[in-house]
Every structure is written in C-alpha cells, then in structure tokens.
Coordinates of C-alpha atoms and ligand atoms in Angstrom, one line a residue:
X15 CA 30.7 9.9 -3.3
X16 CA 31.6 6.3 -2.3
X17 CA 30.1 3.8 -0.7
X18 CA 29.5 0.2 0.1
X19 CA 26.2 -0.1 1.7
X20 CA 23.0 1.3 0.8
X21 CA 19.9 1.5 2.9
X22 CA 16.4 0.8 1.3
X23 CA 13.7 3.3 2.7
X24 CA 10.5 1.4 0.9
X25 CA 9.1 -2.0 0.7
X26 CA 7.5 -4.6 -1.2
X27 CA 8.4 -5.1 -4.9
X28 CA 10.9 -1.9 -5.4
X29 CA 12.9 -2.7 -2.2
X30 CA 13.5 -6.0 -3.1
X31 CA 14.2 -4.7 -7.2
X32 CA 16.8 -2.3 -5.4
X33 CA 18.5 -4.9 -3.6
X34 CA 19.2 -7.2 -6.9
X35 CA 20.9 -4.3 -8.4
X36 CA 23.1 -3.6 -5.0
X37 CA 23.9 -7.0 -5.5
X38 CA 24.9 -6.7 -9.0
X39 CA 27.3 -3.8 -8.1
X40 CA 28.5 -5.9 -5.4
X41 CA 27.0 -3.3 -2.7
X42 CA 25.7 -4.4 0.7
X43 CA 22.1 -3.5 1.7
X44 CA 20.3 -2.6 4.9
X45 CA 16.6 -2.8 4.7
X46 CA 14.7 0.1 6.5
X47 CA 11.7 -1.6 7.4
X48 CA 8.5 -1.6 9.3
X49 CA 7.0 -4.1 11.9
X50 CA 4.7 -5.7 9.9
X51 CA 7.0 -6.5 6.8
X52 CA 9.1 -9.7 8.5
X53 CA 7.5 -11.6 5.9
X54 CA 9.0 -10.1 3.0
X55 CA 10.9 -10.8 0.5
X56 CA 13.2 -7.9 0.6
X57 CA 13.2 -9.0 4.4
X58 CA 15.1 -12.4 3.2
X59 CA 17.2 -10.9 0.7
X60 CA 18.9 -8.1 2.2
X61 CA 22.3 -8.2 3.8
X62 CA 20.9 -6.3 7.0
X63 CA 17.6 -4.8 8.5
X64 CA 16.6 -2.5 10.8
X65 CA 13.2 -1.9 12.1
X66 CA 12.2 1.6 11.9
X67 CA 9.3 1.4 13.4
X68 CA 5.3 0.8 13.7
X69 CA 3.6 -0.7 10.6
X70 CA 1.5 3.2 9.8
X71 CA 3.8 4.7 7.1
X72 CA 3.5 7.7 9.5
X73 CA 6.0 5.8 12.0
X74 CA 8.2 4.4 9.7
X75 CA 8.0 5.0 6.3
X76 CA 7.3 8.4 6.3
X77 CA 9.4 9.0 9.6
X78 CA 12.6 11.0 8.4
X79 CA 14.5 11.0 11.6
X80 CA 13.8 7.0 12.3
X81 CA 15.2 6.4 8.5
X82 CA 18.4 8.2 8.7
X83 CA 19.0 6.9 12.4
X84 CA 18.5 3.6 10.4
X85 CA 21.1 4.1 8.2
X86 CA 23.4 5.2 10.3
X87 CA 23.3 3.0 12.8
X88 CA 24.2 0.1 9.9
X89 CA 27.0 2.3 8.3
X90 CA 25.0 3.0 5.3
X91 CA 26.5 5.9 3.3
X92 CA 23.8 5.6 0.5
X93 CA 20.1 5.7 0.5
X94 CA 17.5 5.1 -2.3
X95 CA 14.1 5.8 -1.3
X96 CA 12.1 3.6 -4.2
X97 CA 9.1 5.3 -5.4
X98 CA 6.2 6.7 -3.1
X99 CA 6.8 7.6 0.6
X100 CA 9.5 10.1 1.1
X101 CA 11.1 9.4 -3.1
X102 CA 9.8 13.2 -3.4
X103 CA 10.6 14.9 -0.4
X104 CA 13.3 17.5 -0.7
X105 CA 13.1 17.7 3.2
X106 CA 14.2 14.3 3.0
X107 CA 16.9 14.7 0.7
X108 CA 18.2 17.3 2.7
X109 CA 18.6 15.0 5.8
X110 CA 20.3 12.6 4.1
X111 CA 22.7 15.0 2.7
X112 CA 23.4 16.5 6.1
X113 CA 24.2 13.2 7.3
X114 CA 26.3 12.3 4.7
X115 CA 24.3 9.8 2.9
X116 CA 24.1 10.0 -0.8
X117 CA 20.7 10.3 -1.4
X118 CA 20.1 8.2 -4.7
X119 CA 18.1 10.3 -6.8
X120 CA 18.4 13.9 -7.3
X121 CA 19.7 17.0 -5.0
X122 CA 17.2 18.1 -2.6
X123 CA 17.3 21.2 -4.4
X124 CA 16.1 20.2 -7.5
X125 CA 13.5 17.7 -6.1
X126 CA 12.3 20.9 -4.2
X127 CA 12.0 22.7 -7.4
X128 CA 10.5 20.2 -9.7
X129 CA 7.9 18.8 -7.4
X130 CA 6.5 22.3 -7.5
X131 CA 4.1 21.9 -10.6
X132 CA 4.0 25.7 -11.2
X133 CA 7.8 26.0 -10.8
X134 CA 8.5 22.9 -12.9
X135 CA 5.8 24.3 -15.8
X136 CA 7.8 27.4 -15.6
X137 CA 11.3 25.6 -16.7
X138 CA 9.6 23.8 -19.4
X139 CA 8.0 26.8 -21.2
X140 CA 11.9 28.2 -21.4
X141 CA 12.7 25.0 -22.9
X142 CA 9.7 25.7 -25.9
X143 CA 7.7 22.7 -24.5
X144 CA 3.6 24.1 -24.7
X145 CA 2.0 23.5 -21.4
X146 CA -1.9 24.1 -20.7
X147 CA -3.9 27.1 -19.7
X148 CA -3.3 27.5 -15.8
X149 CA -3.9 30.2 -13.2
X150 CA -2.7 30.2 -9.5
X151 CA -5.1 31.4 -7.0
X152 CA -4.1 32.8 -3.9
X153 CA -7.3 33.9 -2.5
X154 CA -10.8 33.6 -3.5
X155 CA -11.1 36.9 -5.0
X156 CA -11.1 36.6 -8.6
X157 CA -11.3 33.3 -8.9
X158 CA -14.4 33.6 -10.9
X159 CA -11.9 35.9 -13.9
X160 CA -9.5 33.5 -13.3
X161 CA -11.6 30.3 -14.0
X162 CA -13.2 31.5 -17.1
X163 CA -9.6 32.7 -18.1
X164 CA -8.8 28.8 -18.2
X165 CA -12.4 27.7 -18.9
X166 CA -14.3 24.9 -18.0
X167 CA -13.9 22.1 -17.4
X168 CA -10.2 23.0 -15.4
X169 CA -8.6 21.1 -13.1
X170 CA -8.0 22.1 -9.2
X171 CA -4.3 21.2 -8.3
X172 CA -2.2 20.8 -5.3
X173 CA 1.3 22.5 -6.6
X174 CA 3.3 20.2 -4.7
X175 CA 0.4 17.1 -5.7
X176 CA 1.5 13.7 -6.4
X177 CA 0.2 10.2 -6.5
X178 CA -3.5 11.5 -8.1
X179 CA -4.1 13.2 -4.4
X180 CA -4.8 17.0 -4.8
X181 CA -6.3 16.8 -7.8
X182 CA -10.2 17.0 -8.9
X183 CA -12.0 18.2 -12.0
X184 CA -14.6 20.7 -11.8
X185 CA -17.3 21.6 -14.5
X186 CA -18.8 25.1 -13.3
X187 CA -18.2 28.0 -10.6
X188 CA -20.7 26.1 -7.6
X189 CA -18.2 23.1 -7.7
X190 CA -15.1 25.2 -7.9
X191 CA -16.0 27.3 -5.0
X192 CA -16.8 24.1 -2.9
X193 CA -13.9 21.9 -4.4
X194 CA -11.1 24.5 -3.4
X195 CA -11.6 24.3 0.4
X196 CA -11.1 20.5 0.0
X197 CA -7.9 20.5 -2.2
X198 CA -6.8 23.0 0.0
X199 CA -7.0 20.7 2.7
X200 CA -6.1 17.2 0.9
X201 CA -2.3 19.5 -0.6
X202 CA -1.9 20.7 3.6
X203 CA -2.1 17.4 4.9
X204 CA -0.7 15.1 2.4
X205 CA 2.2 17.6 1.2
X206 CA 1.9 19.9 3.8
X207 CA 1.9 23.1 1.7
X208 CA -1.6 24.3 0.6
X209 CA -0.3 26.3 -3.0
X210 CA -3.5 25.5 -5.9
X211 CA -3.8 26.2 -9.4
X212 CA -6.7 25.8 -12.1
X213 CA -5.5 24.0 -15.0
X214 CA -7.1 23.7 -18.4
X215 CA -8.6 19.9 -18.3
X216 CA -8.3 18.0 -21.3
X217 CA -11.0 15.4 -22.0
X218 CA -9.8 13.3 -24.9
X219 CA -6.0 12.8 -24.0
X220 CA -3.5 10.3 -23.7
X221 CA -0.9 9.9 -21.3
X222 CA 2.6 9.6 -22.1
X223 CA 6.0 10.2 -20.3
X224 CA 9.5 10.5 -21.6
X225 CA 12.3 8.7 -19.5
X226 CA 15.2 10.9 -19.1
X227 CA 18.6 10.1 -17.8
X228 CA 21.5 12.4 -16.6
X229 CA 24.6 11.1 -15.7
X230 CA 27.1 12.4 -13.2
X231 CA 29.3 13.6 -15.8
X232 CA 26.4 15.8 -16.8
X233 CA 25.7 13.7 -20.2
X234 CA 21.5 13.5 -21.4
X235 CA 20.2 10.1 -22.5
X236 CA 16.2 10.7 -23.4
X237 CA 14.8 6.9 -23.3
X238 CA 11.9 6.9 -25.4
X239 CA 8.6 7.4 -24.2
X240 CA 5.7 5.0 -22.2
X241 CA 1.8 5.3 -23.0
X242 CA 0.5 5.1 -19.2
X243 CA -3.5 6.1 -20.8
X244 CA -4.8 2.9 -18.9
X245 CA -5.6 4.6 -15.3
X246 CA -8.3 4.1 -13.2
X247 CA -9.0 7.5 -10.3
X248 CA -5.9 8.8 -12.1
X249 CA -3.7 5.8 -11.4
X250 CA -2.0 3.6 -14.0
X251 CA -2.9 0.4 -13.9
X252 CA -1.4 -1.0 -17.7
X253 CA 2.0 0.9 -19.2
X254 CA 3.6 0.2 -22.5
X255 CA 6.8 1.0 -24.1
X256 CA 7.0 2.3 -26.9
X257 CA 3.8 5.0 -27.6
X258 CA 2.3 4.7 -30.8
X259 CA 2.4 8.5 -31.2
X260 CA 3.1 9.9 -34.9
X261 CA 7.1 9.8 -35.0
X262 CA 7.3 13.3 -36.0
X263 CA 5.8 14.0 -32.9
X264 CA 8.0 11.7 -30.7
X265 CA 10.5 13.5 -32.2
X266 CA 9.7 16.8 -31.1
X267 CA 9.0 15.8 -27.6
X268 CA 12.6 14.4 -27.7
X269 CA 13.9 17.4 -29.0
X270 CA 12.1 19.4 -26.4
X271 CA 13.3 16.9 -23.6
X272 CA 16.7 16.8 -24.4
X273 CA 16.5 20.8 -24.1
X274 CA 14.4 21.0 -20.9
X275 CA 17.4 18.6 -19.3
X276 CA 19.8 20.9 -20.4
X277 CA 18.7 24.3 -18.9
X278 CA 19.5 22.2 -15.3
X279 CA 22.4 20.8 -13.7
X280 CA 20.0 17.7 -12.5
X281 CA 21.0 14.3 -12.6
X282 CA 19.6 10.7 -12.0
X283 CA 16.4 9.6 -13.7
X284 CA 13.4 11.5 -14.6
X285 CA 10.5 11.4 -16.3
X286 CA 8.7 14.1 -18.0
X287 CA 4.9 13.8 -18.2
X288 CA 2.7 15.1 -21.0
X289 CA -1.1 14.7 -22.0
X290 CA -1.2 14.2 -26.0
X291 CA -4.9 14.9 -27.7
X292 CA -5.1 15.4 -31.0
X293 CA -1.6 16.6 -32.9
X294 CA -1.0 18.8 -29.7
X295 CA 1.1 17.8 -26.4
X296 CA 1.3 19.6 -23.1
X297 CA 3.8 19.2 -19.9
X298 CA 2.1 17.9 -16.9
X299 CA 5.0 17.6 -14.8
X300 CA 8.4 16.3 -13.9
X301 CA 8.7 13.4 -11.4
X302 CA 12.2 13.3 -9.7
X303 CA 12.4 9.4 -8.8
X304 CA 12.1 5.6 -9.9
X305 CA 9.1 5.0 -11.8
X306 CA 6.7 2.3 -11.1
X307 CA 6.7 1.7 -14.8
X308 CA 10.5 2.1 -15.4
X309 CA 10.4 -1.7 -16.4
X310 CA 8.8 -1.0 -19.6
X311 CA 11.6 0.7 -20.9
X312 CA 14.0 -1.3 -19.1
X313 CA 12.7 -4.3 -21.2
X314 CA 12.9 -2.0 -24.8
X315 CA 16.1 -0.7 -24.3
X316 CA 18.0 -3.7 -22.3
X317 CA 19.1 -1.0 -19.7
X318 CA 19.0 -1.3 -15.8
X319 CA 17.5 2.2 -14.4
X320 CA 17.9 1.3 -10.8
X321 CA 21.8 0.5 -11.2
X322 CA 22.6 3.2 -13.2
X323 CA 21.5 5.4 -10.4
X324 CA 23.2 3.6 -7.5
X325 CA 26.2 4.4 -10.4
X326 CA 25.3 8.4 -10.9
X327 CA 25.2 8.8 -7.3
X328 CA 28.7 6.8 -6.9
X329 CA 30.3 9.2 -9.6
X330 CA 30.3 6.5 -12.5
X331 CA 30.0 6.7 -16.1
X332 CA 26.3 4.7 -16.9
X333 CA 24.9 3.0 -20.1
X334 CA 28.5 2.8 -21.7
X335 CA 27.7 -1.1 -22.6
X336 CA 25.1 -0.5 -24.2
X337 CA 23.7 0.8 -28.1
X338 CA 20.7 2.7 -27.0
X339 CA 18.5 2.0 -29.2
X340 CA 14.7 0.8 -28.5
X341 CA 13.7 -2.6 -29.4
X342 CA 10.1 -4.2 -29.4
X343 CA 7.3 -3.7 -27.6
X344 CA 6.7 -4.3 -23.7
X345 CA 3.6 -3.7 -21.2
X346 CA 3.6 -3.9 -18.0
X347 CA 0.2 -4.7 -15.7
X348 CA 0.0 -3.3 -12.1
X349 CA -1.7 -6.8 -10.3
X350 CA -3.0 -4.7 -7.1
X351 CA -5.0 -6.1 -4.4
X352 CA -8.6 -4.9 -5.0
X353 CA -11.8 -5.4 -6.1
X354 CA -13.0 -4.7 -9.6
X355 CA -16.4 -5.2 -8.8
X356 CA -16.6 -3.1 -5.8
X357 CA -15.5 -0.3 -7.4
X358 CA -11.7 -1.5 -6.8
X359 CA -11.9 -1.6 -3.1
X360 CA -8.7 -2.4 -1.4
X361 CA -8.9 -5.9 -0.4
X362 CA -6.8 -7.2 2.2
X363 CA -5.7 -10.4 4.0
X364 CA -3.0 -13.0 3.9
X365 CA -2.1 -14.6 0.4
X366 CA -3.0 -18.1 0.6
X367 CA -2.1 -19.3 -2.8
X368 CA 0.2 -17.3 -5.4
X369 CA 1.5 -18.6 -8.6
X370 CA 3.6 -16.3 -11.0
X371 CA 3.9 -16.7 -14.5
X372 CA 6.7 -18.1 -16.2
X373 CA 8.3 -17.7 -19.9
X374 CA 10.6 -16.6 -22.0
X375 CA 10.6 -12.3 -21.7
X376 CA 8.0 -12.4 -19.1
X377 CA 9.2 -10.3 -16.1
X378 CA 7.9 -10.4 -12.6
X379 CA 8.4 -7.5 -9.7
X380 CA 6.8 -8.7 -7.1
X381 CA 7.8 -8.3 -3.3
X382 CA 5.3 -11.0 -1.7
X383 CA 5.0 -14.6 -1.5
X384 CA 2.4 -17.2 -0.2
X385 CA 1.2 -16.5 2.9
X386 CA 2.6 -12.9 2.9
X387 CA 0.2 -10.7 4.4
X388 CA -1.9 -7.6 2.5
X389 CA -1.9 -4.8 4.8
X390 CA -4.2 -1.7 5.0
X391 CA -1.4 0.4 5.5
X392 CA -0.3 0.6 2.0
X393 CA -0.5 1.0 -1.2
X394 CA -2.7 -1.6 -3.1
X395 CA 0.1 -3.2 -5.7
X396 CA 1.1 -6.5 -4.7
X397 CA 3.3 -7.4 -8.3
X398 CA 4.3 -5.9 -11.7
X399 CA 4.1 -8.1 -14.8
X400 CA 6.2 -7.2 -17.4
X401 CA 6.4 -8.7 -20.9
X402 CA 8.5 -8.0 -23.8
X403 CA 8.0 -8.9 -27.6
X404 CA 9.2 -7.9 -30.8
X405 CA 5.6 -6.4 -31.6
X406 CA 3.1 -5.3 -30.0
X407 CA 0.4 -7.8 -31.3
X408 CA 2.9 -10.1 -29.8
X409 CA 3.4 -8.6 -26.5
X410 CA -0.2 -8.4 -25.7
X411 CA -0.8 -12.0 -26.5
X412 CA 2.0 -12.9 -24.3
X413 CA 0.5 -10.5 -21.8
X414 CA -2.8 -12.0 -22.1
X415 CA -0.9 -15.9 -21.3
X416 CA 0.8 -14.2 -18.6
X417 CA -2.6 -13.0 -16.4
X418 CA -3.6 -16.9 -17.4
X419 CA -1.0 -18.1 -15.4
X420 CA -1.2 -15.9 -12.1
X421 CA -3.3 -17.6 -9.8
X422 CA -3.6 -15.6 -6.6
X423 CA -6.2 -17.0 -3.7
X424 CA -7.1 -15.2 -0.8
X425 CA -7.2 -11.9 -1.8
X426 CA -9.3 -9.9 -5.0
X427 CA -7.2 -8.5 -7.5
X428 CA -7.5 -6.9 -10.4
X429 CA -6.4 -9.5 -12.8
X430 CA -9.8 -10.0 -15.1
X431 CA -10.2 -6.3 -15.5
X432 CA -7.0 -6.2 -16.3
X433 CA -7.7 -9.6 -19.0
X434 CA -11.2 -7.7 -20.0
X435 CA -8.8 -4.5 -20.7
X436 CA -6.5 -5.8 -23.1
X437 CA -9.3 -7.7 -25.2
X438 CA -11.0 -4.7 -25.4
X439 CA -11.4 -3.3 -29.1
X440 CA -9.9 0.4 -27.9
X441 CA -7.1 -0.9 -26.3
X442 CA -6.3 -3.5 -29.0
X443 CA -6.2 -0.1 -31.4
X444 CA -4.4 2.3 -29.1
X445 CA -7.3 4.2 -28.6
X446 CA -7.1 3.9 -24.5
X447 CA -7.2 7.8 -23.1
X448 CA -7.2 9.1 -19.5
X449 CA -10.2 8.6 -18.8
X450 CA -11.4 5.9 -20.9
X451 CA -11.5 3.1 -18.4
X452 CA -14.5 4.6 -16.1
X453 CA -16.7 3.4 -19.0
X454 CA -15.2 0.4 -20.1
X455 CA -15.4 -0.7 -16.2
X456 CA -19.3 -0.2 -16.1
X457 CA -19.4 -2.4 -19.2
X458 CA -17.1 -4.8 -17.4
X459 CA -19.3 -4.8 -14.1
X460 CA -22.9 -5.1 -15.6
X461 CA -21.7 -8.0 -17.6
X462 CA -19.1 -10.0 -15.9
X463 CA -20.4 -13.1 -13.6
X464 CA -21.8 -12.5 -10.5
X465 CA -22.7 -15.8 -9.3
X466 CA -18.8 -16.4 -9.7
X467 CA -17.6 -13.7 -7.9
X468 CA -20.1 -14.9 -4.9
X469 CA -18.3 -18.6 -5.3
X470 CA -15.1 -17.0 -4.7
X471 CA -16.4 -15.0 -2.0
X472 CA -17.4 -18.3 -0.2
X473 CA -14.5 -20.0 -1.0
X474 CA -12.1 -17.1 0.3
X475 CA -13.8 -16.7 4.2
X476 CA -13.4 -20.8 4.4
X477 CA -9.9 -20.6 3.1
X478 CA -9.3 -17.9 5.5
X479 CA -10.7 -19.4 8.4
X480 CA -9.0 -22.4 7.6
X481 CA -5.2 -20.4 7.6
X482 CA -5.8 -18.7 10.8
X483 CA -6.6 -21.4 12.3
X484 CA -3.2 -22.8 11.3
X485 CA -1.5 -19.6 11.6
X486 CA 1.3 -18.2 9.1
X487 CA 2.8 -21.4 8.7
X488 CA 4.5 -20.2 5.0
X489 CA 5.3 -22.9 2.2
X490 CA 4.2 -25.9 4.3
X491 CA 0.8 -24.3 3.6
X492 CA -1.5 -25.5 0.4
X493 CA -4.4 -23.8 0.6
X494 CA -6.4 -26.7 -1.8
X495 CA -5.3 -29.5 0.4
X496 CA -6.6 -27.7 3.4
X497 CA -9.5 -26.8 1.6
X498 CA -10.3 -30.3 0.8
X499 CA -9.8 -31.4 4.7
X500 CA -11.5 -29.2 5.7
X501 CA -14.5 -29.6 3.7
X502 CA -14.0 -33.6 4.7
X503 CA -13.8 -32.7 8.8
Ligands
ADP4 P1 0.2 13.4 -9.9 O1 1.3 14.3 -9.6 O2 -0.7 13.2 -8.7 O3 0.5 12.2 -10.7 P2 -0.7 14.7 -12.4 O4 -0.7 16.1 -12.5 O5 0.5 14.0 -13.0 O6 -0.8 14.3 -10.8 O7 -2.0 14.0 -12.9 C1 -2.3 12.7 -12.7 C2 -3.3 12.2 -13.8 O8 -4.4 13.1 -13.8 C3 -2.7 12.4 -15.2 O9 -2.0 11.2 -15.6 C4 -4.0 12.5 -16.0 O10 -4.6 11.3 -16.1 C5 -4.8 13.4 -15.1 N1 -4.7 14.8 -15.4 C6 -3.9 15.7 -14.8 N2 -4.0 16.9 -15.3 C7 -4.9 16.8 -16.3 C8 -5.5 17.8 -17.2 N3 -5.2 19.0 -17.2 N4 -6.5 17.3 -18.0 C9 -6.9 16.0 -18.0 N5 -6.4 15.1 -17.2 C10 -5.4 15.5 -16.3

C-alpha cells in the first residue's frame, strides 16, 4: 500500500523515535495527540498535529474513533500505533483497515489471534516449542482438579493480558479461589474479555525474548534474543542484547522461532517470549508490536526496526543493506519517573532540570525535555538509555558512566536503583531472574541514605514552588540560579 504520511497514535519517547524514521524515509507525519502533550518533543518535530482529545488515555489515546478521525482529517494513509495503548488491539487494526489506513504492524487478524495467550500457546506447540503446564477455567467447578493438575504455585492469567495486568501468582486453593474473581475483573475491564487460565509458575527463571522479523515478501529474519530478567511487579526495568544463554540452546530457540514464523502468513515485527530455568525453555507469549526494548538489538545488529516496518507495510524489501549478524553487547535502562524508596511510586511534576548523557555508542530515547511536565495519566518512563560495546564488561561500565551523567531535578526516578542494580554481584554474573529484584530492592532500601533522600525532598518542594511561580517558562528556566535567588530573597 502507498503512502506519504503517517499518523502517530502514542506519545513521548516512541512517537518522537517514529517520526525520525518517517523522516528518514522521507514520509510526512501527523501527531495524534492529547491536550496535555503541547510540550513535547514529538509535538515540535512532527510535520502536523491533531488534538484528539482530553489528556485521560480514555479520551484520546485509547479513543479509536477520535484516532482514525485524526488521521483522516490530515490525509494520513498510514498509522503506527508505538507500543502500549491501542499497539495490541485487533479492534483497532480493524478500523484502520476499514478506513484505508495501513495499520503499521500486523493484520488485525493475527493481532487478534496472537494476543490470545491460549491461542498463541496453541501455534507454538505445533511448531515443537515446550510451553508450561496450563489449564483454562471456565467456571469454578473443578478448579480444585484443575489446579493440582498444574500444581502450585501457578499463575492466574488474563488470556488476552498484557503490560503485567491480569496476572498474579497464587500459592494454595484459599488464594486461588479469592484471586480468580479479581483477575476476572482486572482482564474485563482492562481487555474487556474475561477468558483465565492457570499456568505452571516458574520460580527460578530468566526472561528472554527472540526478535523476529517478517517481511512483506513473506521472508523470516530471527534477530537474536534480549535477557529482560531485570523486572520489578513484572515490568522490565534493564534489557540486554545478546543473552548469555548456552549457544546450543540459543540455537534451538532459533530453530524453533524460525518454524513458529513459518506456520503463519504474519508479517512486521515480533517478539516471542520465553521463561529459561535450568536447561529447559517455555513460550510465554507472542507480542504483535514495537518493543520498548527493540533498541538493544537495534544497537547489536545495526538494523532500524521501526523503518523497516513503515517499509513492510509500504510493500518493500527490508534489511537488504545489511550482513545480519550480531555484534557486541548493548543494555538498555528504562529511567521512569518513580520512587525507589517508596516502593517505586509514580512521582510526578514538571522537570526542572534534565541533562542527558553524551558519548560515543550511548543512545538516548527520550520524549521530554526541561520543564516538560510528568503526568499521572501515563505510563511512568520518561527516557531509554541505551549503550553499546564490544563486551559486555564494557557495556555495563559505559552503562554505569551513562546513569553518572543524567541529572534529572524535579522529579524521583529510578536512576540509583538502577546504578545499585548493575553493581550488584548477580547482575555482574548474569545471575538476575524474574523475580530477583524484590530482594535486591529491600537490600537497596534498608541501606541506601535516608537523610539524602529527605535533602532532596526539601530541595524539590522549593524548586517547585519556585517554577510555578514562574510558570512553564521552558529553556529560559535554570532551576540552580533560581534556587540560589530564591534562597537570597
Ligand atoms: P504480559 O503479557 O502482561 O507481559 P506475561 O505473560 O508476558 O504478561 O508475563 C509478564 C511477566 O510475568 C513475565 O516476564 C514473567 O516475569 C512473569 N511470568 C509470567 N508467567 C510466568 C510463569 N508462568 N512463571 C513465572 N513468571 C511468570
């Protein structure tokens, strides 16, 4: 299908990523975007914008018809949706193809039938790959059989789950029994279909995904695999590229990948995931979009994922350029915009002072600025970084002078959990697993400093007194000047 405009249906650092690569391919780009995201970044950069609405996702964001209306209205006869929000919805897909708007990502079909856990466990069996004990349960009776079929402790699932929502471990029958109403409830309103299963729950595993690539010609490119281990409540917070699995094993996942792509006519990116313990792997699931932690193997394999599926969806051939073949080691850290020592709370507020890093293979995805406001609305990342090196040693070090260099004021982040993380002896061996960070975070807690997070505490209110007072004058702004006159007043 051709075009020469896309719309952007997300915001922050991904809308603004998509843009660059429009621009590369010489495409125009209408930002779909909410009331409170003027400031942006993406805001500045793209060609056009259209405000779709009220700042709750609900109203924009999430809001099919306003989105397509949207695109319309600006001529755009292409749409990528970024991660999150409506990346997954097949509903959404649909609309866009009923409107004539490529949809850049995968037919609403196959995003239907791969964001159905079950469905999408069912393919990958065909294609060999082992998946975990699991039982569906329809009603309550025998949930009891069922349960001790998978054994304890299992996992309660939302089919159609995503984002860690729909999703809680249970250790006995008393907690299943009271935790199914609930995921019931979280899968109806989140993904508005209430389908559960019980799933075998592995306590000692590592998380690792397998980028996959199809083209529109129909042609398989598996792109190595990520360790994402480093999660906190079932969220990444530090990816790397490559895994140090046994190669004999990467080898068989590939194998299994490449075979699992090939039983389906999909095409665009997508990324397998699998828990690893011991010499054993399992599928989790399939997600049908962008990664957050595409970068990673964007940096190892000198590929652009985002362009080369504005290219799938435009007919093109993809990755010709290139000798795909991995190279180095990269990590990426998720800087989000919470609190480490309140259990990371979402912290919000304009940022008053925000310094990236800088350096040779140090990569940046960030959507805000100074003076850009963090909203409540959404989701808590506020930047990626994203080194490469030719080892690992090396990348982590550079990682490590990377965090150094990020200054943000105003707002708490994550950045010296993040620091504490990759010091820490099990990451610096590869021994990070799922659930690994709930300890090494009470470790971090009891002994970081106190007395300096109340200094910042103090510091922040005056600063942020001090910049509403002024109002969101951006760049003219210095937060330490003010500071300093204000302390003089
Ligand atoms: P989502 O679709 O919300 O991302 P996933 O099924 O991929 O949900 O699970 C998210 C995370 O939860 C995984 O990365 C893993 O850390 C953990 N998890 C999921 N299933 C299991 C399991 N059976 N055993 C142990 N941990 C699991």
């Amino acid at each position: 299908m051709a075009f020469e405009k896309v719309a952007i249906a997300n915001r922050g650092e991904i809308a603004k990523r998509i843009i660059v690569s429009c621009h590369e391919l010489n495409l125009k780009t209408v930002l779909l975007y909410a009331k409170g995201d003027i400031q942006q970044e993406a805001y500045r950069m793209a060609d056009e914008r259209v405000c779709i609405g009220d700042s709750e996702p609900i109203h924009s964001y999430l809001n099919i018809s306003a989105l397509i209306e949207g695109a319309k209205f600006k001529g755009a006869k292409a749409l990528h949706p970024g991660y999150g929000f409506l990346s997954e919805n097949s509903q959404f897909a649909k609309s866009c193809e009923d409107n004539q708007i490529a949809f850049i990502g995968p037919c609403s079909k196959d995003i239907s039938l791969f964001g159905n856990k079950m469905k999408a466990r069912k393919i990958a069996q065909k294609a060999g790959i082992p998946v975990l004990a699991s039982e569906k349960i329809s009603s309550k009776d025998k949930l009891k059989e069922k349960a001790e079929k998978v054994t304890y402790p299992l996992m309660v699932k939302a089919s159609c789950g995503g984002g860690g929502r729909g999703l809680r471990l249970v250790n006995n029958l008393e907690e299943l029994e009271n935790i199914i109403p609930l995921v019931r409830q979280e899968a109806l309103q989140n993904f508005n279909k209430e389908d559960i299963f019980l799933e075998k729950y592995l306590n000692q595993a590592k998380h690792i995904e397998v980028q996959v690539f199809i083209s529109a010609k129909g042609e398989i490119f598996i792109l190595g695999d990520r360790d994402c281990s480093s999660q906190r409540r079932h969220q990444k917070i530090i990816e790397e590229a490559p895994s140090l699995l046994p190669l004999k094993m990467k080898e068989k996942m590939r194998e299994l990948c490449y075979k699992f792509c090939s039983l389906m006519n999909y095409r665009g990116a997508g990324t397998l995931e699998f828990l690893v313990q011991g010499d054993k792997f399992f599928f989790l699931e399939m997600n049908t979009r962008i990664q957050v932690e595409h970068t990673v193997t964007e940096m190892i394999y000198g590929v652009d994922l985002i362009k080369a599926q504005i290219l799938t969806a435009l007919g093109q051939a993809v990755f010709l350029d290139r000798d795909l073949k991995a190279q180095g080691h990269s990590i990426q850290c998720r800087i989000c915009a919470e609190d480490p020592h309140q259990d990371f709370l979402p912290s919000i507020g304009p940022l008053l002072s925000c310094v990236w890093p800088l350096g040779q293979n140090i990569r940046v995805d960030t959507g805000f600025q100074q003076g850009d406001q963090i909203s409540s609305f959404y989701d808590s990342l506020i930047s990626k970084i994203v080194v490469w090196d030719t080892t690992r040693k090396g990348a982590m070090q550079k990682m490590k002078q990377a965090l150094n260099q990020t200054i943000i004021f105003g707002i708490f982040t994550n950045i010296s959990f993040l620091n504490f993380l990759l010091s820490h002896e099990d990451f610096i061996k590869n021994q990070i697993q799922i659930n690994s960070l709930e300890k090494i975070h009470k470790n971090w807690q009891t002994n970081s400093l106190p007395l300096q997070k109340e200094l910042l505490e103090s510091v922040f209110k005056e600063l942020q007194s001090s910049f509403n007072r002024k109002g969101l004058k951006k760049r003219s702004f210095n937060p330490w000047s003010d500071f300093l006159t204000n302390k003089e007043e």
